[in-house]
PDB file of C-alpha atoms and ligand atoms in Angstrom:
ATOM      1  CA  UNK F  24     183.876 -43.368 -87.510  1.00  0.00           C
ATOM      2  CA  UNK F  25     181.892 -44.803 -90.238  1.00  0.00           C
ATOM      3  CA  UNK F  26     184.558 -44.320 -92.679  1.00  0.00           C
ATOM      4  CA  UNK F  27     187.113 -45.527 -90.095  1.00  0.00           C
ATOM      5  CA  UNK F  28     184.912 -49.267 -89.856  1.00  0.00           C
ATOM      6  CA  UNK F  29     184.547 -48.721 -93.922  1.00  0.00           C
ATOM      7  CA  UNK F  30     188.445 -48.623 -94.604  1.00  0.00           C
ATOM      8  CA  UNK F  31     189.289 -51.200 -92.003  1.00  0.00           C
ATOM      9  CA  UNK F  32     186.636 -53.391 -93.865  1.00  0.00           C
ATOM     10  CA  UNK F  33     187.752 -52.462 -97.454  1.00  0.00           C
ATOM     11  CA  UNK F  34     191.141 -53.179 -96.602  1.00  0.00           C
ATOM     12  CA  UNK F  35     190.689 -56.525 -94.889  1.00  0.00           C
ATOM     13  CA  UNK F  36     188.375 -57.519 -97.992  1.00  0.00           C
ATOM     14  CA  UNK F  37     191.293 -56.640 -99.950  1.00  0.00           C
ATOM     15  CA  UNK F  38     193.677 -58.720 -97.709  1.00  0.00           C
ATOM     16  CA  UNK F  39     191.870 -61.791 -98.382  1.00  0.00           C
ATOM     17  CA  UNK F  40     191.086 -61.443-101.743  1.00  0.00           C
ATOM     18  CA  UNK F  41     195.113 -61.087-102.719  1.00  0.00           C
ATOM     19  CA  UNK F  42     195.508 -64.483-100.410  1.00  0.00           C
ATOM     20  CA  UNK F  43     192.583 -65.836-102.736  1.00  0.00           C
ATOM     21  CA  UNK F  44     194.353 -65.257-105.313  1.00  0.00           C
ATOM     22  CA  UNK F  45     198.051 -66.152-103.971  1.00  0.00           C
ATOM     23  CA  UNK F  46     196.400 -69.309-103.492  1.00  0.00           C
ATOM     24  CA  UNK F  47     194.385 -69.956-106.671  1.00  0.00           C
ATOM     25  CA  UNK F  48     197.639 -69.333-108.403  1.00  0.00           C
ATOM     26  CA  UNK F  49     199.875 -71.550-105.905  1.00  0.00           C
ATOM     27  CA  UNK F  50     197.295 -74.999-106.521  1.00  0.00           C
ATOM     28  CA  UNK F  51     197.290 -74.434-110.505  1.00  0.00           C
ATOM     29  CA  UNK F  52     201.248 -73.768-110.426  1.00  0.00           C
ATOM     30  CA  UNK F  53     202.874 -77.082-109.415  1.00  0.00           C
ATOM     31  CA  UNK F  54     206.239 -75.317-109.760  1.00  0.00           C
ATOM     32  CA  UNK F  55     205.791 -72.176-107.734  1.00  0.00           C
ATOM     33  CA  UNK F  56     204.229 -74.213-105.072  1.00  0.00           C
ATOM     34  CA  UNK F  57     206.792 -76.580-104.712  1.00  0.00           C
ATOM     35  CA  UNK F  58     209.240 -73.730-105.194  1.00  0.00           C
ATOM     36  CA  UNK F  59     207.555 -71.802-102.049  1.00  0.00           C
ATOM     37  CA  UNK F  60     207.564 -75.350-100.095  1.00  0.00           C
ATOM     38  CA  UNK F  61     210.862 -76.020-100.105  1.00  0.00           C
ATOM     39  CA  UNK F  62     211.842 -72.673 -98.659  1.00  0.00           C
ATOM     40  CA  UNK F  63     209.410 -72.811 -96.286  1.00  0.00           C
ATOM     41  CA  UNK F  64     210.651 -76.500 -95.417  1.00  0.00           C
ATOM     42  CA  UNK F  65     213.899 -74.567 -95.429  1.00  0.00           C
ATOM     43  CA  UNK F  66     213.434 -71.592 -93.125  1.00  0.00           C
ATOM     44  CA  UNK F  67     211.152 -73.792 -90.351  1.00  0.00           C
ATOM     45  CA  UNK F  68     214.072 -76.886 -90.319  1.00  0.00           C
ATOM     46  CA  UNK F  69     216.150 -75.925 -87.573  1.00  0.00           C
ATOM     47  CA  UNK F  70     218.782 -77.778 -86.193  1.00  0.00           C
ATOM     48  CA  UNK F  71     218.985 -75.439 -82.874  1.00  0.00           C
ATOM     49  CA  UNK F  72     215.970 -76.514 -82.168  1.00  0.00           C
ATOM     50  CA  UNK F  73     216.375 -79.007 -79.002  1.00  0.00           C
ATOM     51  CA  UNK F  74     213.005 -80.095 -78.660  1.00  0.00           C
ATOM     52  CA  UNK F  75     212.466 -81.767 -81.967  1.00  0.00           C
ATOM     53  CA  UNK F  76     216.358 -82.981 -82.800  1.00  0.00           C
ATOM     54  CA  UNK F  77     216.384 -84.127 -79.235  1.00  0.00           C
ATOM     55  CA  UNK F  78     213.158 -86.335 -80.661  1.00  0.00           C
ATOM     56  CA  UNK F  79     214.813 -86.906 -84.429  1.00  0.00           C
ATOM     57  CA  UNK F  80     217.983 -88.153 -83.158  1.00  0.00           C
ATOM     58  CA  UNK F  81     218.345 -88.894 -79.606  1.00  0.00           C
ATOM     59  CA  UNK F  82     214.475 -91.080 -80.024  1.00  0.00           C
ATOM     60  CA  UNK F  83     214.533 -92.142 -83.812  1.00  0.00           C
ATOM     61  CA  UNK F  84     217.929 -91.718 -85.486  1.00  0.00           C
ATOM     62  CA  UNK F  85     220.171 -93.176 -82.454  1.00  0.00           C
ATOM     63  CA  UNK F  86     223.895 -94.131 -84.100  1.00  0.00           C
ATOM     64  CA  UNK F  87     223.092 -97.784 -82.604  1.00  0.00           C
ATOM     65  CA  UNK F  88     219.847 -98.117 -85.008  1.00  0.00           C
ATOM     66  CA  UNK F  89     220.609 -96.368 -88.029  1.00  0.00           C
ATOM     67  CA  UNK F  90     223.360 -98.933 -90.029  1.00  0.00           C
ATOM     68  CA  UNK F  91     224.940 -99.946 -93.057  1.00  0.00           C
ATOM     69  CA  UNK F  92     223.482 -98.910 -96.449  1.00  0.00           C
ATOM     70  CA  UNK F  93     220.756 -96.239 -95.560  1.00  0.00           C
ATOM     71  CA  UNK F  94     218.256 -95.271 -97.653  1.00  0.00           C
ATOM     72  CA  UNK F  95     216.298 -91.875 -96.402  1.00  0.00           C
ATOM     73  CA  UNK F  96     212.366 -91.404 -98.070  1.00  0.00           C
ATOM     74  CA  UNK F  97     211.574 -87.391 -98.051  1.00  0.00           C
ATOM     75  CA  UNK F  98     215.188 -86.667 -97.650  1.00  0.00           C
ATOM     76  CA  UNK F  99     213.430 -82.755 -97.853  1.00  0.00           C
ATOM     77  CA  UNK F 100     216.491 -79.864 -96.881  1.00  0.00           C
ATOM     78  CA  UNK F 101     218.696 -82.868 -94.931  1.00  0.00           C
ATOM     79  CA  UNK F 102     217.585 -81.830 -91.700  1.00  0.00           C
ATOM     80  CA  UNK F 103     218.127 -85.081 -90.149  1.00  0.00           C
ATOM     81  CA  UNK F 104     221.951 -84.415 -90.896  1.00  0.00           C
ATOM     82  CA  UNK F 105     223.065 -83.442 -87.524  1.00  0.00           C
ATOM     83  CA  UNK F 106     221.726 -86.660 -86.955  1.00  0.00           C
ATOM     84  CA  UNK F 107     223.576 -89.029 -89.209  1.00  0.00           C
ATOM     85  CA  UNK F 108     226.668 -86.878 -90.399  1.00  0.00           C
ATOM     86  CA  UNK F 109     229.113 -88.552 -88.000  1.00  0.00           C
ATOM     87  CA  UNK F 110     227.472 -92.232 -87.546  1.00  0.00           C
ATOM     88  CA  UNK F 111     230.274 -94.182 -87.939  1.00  0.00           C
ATOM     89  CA  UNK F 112     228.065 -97.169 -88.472  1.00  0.00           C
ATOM     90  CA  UNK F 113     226.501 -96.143 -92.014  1.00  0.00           C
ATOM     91  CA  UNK F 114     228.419 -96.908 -94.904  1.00  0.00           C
ATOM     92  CA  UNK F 115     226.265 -95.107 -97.713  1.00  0.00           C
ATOM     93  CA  UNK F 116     223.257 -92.920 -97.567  1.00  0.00           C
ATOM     94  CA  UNK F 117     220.574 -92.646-100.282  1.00  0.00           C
ATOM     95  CA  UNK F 118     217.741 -89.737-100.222  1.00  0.00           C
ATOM     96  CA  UNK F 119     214.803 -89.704-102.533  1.00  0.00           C
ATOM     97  CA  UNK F 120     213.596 -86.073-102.646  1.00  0.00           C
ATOM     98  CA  UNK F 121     210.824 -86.078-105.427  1.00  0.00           C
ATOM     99  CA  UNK F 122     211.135 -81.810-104.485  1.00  0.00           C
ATOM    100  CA  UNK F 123     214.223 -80.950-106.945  1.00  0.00           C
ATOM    101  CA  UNK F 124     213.681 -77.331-105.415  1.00  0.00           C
ATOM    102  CA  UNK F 125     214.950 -78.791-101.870  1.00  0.00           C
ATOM    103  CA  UNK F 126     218.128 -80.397-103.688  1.00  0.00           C
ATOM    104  CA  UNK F 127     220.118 -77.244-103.678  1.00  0.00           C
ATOM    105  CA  UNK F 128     218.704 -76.638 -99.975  1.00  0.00           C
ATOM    106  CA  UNK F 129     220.130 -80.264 -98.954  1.00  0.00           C
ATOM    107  CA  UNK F 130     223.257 -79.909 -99.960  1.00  0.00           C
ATOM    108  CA  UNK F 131     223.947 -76.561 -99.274  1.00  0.00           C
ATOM    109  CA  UNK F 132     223.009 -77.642 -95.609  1.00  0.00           C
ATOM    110  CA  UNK F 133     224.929 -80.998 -95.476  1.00  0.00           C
ATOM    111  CA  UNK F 134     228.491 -79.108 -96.817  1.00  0.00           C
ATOM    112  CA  UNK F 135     229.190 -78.064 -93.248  1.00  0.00           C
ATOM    113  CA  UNK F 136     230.649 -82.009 -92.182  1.00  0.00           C
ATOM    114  CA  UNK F 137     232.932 -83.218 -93.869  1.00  0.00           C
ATOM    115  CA  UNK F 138     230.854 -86.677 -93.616  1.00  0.00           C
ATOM    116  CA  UNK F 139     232.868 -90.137 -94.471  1.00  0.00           C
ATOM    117  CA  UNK F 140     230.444 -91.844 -96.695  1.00  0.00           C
ATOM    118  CA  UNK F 141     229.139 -92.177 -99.771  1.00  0.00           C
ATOM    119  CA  UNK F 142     225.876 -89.740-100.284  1.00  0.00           C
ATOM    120  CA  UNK F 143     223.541 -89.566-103.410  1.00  0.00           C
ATOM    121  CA  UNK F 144     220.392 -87.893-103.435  1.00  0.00           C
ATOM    122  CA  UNK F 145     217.629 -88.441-106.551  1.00  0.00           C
ATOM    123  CA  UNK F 146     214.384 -87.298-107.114  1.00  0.00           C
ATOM    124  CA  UNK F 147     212.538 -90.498-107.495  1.00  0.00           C
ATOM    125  CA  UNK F 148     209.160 -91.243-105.464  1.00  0.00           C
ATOM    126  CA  UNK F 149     209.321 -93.668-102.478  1.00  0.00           C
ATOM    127  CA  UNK F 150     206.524 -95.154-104.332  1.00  0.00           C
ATOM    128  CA  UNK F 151     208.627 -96.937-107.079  1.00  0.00           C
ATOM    129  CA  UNK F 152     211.850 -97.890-106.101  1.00  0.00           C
ATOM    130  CA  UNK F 153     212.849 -99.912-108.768  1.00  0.00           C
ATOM    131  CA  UNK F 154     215.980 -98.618-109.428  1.00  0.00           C
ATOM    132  CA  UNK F 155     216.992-100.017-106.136  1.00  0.00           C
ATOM    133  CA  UNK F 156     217.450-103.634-105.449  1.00  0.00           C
ATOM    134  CA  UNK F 157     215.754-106.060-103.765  1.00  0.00           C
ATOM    135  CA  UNK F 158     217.345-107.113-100.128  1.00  0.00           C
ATOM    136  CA  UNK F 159     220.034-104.431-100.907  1.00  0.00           C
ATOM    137  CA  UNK F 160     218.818-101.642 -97.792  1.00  0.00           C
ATOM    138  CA  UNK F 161     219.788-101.908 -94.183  1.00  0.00           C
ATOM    139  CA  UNK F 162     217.630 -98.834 -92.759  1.00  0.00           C
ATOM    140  CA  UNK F 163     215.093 -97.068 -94.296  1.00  0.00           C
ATOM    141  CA  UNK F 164     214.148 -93.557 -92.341  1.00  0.00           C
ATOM    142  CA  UNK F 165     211.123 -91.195 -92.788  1.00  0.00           C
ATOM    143  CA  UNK F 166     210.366 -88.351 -91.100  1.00  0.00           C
ATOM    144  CA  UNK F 167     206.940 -86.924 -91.692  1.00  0.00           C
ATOM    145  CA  UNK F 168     206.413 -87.647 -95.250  1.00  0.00           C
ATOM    146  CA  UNK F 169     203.577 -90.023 -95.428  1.00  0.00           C
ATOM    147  CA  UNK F 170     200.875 -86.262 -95.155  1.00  0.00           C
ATOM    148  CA  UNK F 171     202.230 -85.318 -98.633  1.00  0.00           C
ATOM    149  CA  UNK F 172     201.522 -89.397 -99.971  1.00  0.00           C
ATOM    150  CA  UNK F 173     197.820 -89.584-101.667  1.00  0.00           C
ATOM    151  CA  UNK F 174     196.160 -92.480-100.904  1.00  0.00           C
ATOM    152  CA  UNK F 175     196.875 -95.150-101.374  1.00  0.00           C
ATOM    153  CA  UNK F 176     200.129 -95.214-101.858  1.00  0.00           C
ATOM    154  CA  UNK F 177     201.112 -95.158 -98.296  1.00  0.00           C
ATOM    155  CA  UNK F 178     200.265 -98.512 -98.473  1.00  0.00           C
ATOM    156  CA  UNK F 179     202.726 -99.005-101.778  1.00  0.00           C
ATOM    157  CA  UNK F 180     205.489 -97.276-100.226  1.00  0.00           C
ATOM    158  CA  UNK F 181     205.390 -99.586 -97.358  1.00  0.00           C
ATOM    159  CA  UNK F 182     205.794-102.740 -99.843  1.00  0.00           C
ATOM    160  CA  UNK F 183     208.361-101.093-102.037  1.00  0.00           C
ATOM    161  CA  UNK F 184     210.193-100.571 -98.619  1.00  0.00           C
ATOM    162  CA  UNK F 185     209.766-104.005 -97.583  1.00  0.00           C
ATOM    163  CA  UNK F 186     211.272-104.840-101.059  1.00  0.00           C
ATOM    164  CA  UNK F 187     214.353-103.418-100.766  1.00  0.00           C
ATOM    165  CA  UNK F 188     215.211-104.303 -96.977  1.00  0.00           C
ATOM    166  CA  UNK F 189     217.714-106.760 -96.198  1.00  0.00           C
ATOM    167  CA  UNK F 190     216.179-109.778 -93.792  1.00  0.00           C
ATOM    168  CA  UNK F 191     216.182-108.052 -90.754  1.00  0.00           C
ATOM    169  CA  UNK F 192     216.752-104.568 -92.200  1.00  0.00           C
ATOM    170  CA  UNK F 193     214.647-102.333 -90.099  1.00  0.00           C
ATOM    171  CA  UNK F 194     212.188 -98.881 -91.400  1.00  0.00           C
ATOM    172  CA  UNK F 195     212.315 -96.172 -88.795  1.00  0.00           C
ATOM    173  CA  UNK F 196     209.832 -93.232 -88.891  1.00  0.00           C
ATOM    174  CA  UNK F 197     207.980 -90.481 -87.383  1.00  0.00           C
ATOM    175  CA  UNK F 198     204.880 -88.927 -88.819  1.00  0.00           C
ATOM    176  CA  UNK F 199     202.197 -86.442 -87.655  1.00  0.00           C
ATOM    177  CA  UNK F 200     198.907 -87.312 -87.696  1.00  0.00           C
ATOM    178  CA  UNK F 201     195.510 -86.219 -87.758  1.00  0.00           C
ATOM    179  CA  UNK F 202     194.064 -85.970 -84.263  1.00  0.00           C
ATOM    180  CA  UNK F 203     191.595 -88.311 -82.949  1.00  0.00           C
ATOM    181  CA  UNK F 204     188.068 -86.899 -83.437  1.00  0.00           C
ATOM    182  CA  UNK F 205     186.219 -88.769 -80.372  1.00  0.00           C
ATOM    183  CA  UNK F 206     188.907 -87.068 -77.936  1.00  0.00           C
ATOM    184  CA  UNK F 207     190.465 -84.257 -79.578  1.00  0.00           C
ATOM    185  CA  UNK F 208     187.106 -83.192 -81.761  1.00  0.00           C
ATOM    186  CA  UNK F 209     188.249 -79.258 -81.587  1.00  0.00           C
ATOM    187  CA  UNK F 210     191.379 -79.920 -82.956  1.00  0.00           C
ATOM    188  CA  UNK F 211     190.041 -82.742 -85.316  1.00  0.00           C
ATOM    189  CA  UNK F 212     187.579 -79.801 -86.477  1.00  0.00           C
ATOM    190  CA  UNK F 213     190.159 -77.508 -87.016  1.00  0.00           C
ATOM    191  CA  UNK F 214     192.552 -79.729 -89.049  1.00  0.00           C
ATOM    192  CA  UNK F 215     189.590 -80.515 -91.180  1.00  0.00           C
ATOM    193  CA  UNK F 216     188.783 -76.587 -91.485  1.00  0.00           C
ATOM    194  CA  UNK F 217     192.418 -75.760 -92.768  1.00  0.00           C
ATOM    195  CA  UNK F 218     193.007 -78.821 -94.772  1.00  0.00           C
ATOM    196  CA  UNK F 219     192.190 -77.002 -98.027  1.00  0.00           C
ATOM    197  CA  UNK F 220     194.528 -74.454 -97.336  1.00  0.00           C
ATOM    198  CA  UNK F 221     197.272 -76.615 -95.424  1.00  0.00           C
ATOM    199  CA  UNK F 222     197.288 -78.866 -98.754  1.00  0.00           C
ATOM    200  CA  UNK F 223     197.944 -76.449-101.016  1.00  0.00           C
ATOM    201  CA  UNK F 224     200.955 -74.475 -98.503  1.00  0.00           C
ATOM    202  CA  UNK F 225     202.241 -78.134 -97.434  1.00  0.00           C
ATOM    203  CA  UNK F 226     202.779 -79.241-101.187  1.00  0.00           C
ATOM    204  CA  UNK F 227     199.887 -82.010-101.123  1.00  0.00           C
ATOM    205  CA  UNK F 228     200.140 -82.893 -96.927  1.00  0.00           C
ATOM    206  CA  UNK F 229     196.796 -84.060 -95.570  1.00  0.00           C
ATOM    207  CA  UNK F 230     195.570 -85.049 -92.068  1.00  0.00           C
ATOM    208  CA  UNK F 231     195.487 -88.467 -91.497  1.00  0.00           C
ATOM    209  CA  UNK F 232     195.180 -91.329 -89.233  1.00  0.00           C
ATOM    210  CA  UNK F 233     198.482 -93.071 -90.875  1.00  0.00           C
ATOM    211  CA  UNK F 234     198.288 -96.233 -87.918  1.00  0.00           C
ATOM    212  CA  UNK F 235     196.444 -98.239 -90.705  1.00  0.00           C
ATOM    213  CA  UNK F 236     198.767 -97.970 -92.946  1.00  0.00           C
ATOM    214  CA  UNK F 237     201.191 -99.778 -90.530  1.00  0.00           C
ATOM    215  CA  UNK F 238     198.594-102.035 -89.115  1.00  0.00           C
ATOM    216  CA  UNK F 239     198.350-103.115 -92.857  1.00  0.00           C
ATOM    217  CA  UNK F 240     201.807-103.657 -92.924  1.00  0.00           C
ATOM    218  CA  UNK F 241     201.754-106.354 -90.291  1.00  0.00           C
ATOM    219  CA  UNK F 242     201.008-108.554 -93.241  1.00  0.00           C
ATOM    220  CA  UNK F 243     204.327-109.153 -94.624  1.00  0.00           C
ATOM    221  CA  UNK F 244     206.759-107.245 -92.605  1.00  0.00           C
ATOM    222  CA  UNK F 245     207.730-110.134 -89.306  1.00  0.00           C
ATOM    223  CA  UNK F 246     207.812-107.103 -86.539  1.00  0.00           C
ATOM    224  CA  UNK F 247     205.649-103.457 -86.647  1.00  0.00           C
ATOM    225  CA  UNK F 248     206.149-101.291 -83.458  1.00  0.00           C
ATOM    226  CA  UNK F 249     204.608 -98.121 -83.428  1.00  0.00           C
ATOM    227  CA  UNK F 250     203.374 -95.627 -80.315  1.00  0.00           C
ATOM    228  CA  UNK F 251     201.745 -92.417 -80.286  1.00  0.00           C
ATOM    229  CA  UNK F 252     203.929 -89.766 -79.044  1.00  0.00           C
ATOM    230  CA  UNK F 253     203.371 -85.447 -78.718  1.00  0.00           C
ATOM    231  CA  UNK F 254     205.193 -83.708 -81.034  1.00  0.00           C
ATOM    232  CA  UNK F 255     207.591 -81.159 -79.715  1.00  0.00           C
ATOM    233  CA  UNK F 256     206.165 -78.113 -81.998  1.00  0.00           C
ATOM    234  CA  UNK F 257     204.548 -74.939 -81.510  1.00  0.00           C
ATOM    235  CA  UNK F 258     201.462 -75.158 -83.996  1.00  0.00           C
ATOM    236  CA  UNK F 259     198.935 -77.521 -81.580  1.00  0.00           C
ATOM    237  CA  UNK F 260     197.232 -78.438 -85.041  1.00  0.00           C
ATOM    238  CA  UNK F 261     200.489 -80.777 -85.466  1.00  0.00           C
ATOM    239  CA  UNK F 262     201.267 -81.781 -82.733  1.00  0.00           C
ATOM    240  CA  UNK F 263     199.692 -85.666 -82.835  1.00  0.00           C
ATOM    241  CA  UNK F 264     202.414 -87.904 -83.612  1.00  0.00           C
ATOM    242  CA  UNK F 265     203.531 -91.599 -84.170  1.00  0.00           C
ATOM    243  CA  UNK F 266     207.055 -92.801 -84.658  1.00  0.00           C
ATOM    244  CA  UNK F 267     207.547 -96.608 -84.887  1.00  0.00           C
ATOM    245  CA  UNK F 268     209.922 -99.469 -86.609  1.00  0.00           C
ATOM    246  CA  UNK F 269     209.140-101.925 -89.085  1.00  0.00           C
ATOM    247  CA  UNK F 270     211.362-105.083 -89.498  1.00  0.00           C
ATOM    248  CA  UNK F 271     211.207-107.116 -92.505  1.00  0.00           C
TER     249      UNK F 271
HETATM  250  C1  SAM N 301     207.101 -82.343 -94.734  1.00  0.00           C
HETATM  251  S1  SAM N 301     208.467 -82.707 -95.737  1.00  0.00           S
HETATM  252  C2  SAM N 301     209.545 -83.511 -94.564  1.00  0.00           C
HETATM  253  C3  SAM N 301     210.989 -83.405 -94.941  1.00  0.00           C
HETATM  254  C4  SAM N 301     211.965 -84.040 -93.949  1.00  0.00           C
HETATM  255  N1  SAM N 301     211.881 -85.479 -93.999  1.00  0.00           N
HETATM  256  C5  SAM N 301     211.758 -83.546 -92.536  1.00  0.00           C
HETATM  257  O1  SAM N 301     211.703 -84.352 -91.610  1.00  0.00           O
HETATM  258  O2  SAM N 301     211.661 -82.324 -92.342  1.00  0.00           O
HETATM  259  C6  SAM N 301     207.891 -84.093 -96.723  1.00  0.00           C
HETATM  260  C7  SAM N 301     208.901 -84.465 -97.789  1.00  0.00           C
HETATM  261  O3  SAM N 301     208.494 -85.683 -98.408  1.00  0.00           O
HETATM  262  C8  SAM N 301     208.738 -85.581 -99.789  1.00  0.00           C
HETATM  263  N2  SAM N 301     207.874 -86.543-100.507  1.00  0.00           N
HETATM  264  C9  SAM N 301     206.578 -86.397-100.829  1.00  0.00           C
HETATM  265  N3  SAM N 301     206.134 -87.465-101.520  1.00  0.00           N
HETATM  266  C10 SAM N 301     207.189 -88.309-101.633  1.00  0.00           C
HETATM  267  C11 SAM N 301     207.381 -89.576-102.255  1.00  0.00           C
HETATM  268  N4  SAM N 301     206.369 -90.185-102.914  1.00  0.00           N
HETATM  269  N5  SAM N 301     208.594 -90.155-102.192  1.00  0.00           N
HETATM  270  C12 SAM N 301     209.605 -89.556-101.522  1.00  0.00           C
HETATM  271  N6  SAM N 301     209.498 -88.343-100.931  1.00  0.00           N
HETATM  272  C13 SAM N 301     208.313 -87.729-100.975  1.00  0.00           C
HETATM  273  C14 SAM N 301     208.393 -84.117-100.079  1.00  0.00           C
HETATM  274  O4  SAM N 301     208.936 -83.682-101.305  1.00  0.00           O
HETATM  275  C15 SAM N 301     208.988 -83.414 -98.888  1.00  0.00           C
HETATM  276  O5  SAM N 301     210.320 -83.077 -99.063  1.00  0.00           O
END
């Protein structure tokens, strides 16, 4: 018995220590990590998955909202495809995907329409759009990228966006959020606990209140909407949304 509790012991010990280490190495590589993220991002997008495209494009990405020249921030594997591959209404589509690991994953994905417009994908940051003109952007969408945004650049990516937005151009996004800790305190607790670990596995996401960031927003853009909504996912540590519109 003792050497039954003494081997189940060892072995767990051992367990955790190779995680340890699968970890230490995973924060110091910025490669691997981003390497392992976008196949992660890769294997968890799916597009039978009714719940959350029901929410991405039935909610958010609706044929009627999404228009013109469309510029998507996080473009990750192009899971919001199914979503935009036959709006007749866009006439070009932009990603920035920082991630060059997810570029193969995007387009590998996106090669089963044969979609009618024009479609470039770089790898700059949402955070300096320069390359992009001013009043050039119809829609702007962003679907849970603001985690993996430091602070405060949020804030940054918010202006840039506001930059590049026709008059009247709208900025359409969803994002999951940290969860309140006066009302929710176990799960508030628990995102806390993890957030270590969730930062290095989610390629820099953190838990975070994110409203402020639109509230700040109010400042120069003339409409912000937003509302909290449940996420239709099975981990309950992400399952506090808010998806909104910003006009300029
Ligand atoms: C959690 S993934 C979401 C991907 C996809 N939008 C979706 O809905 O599944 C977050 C994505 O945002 C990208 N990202 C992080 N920082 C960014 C930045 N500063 N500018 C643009 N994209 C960024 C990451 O590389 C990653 O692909």
């Amino acid at each position: 018995m003792r050497r039954c509790i003494k081997l189940v012991f060892g072995s767990l010990s051992f367990i955790v220590a190779l995680i340890a280490i699968g970890m230490g190495y995973l924060k110091l590589d910025g490669i691997s990590r981003q390497k392992l993220f976008a196949s992660v991002m890769y294997t968890m997008s799916d597009p039978n998955d009714t719940r959350i495209m029901n929410l991405r494009c039935n909610e958010l990405l609706k044929h009627s909202t999404v228009k013109g020249h469309v510029l998507e921030i996080g473009a990750g594997t192009g899971i919001n495809f199914p979503c935009l591959h036959n709006n007749t209404n866009i006439e070009s589509y932009t990603g920035l995907e920082p991630n060059i690991h997810m570029h193969s994953y995007f387009y590998k994905f996106i090669q089963q329409w044969d979609i009618p417009y024009e479609i470039r994908l770089s790898n700059n940051s949402a955070t300096d759009m320069h390359h992009i003109e001013a009043n050039s952007v119809h829609t702007i969408i962003m679907t849970f990228v603001l985690c993996s945004v430091p602070d405060p650049l949020p804030e940054k990516v918010l202006l840039e966006a506001h930059r590049i937005l026709k008059p009247g151009g709208t900025f359409i996004f969803i994002e999951h959020i940290a969860a309140n800790s006066e009302t929710n305190p176990f799960t508030y607790g628990f995102q806390k606990a993890i957030e270590p670990l969730w930062f290095i596995i989610g390629d820099g996401c953190q838990f975070k209140p994110m409203t402020h960031y639109f509230d700040a927003a109010k400042n120069v853009y003339s409409k912000v909407d937003y509302e909290y909504i449940d996420l239709p996912v099975p981990l309950f540590m992400i399952k506090y949304g808010v998806k909104g519109k910003l006009v300029k």
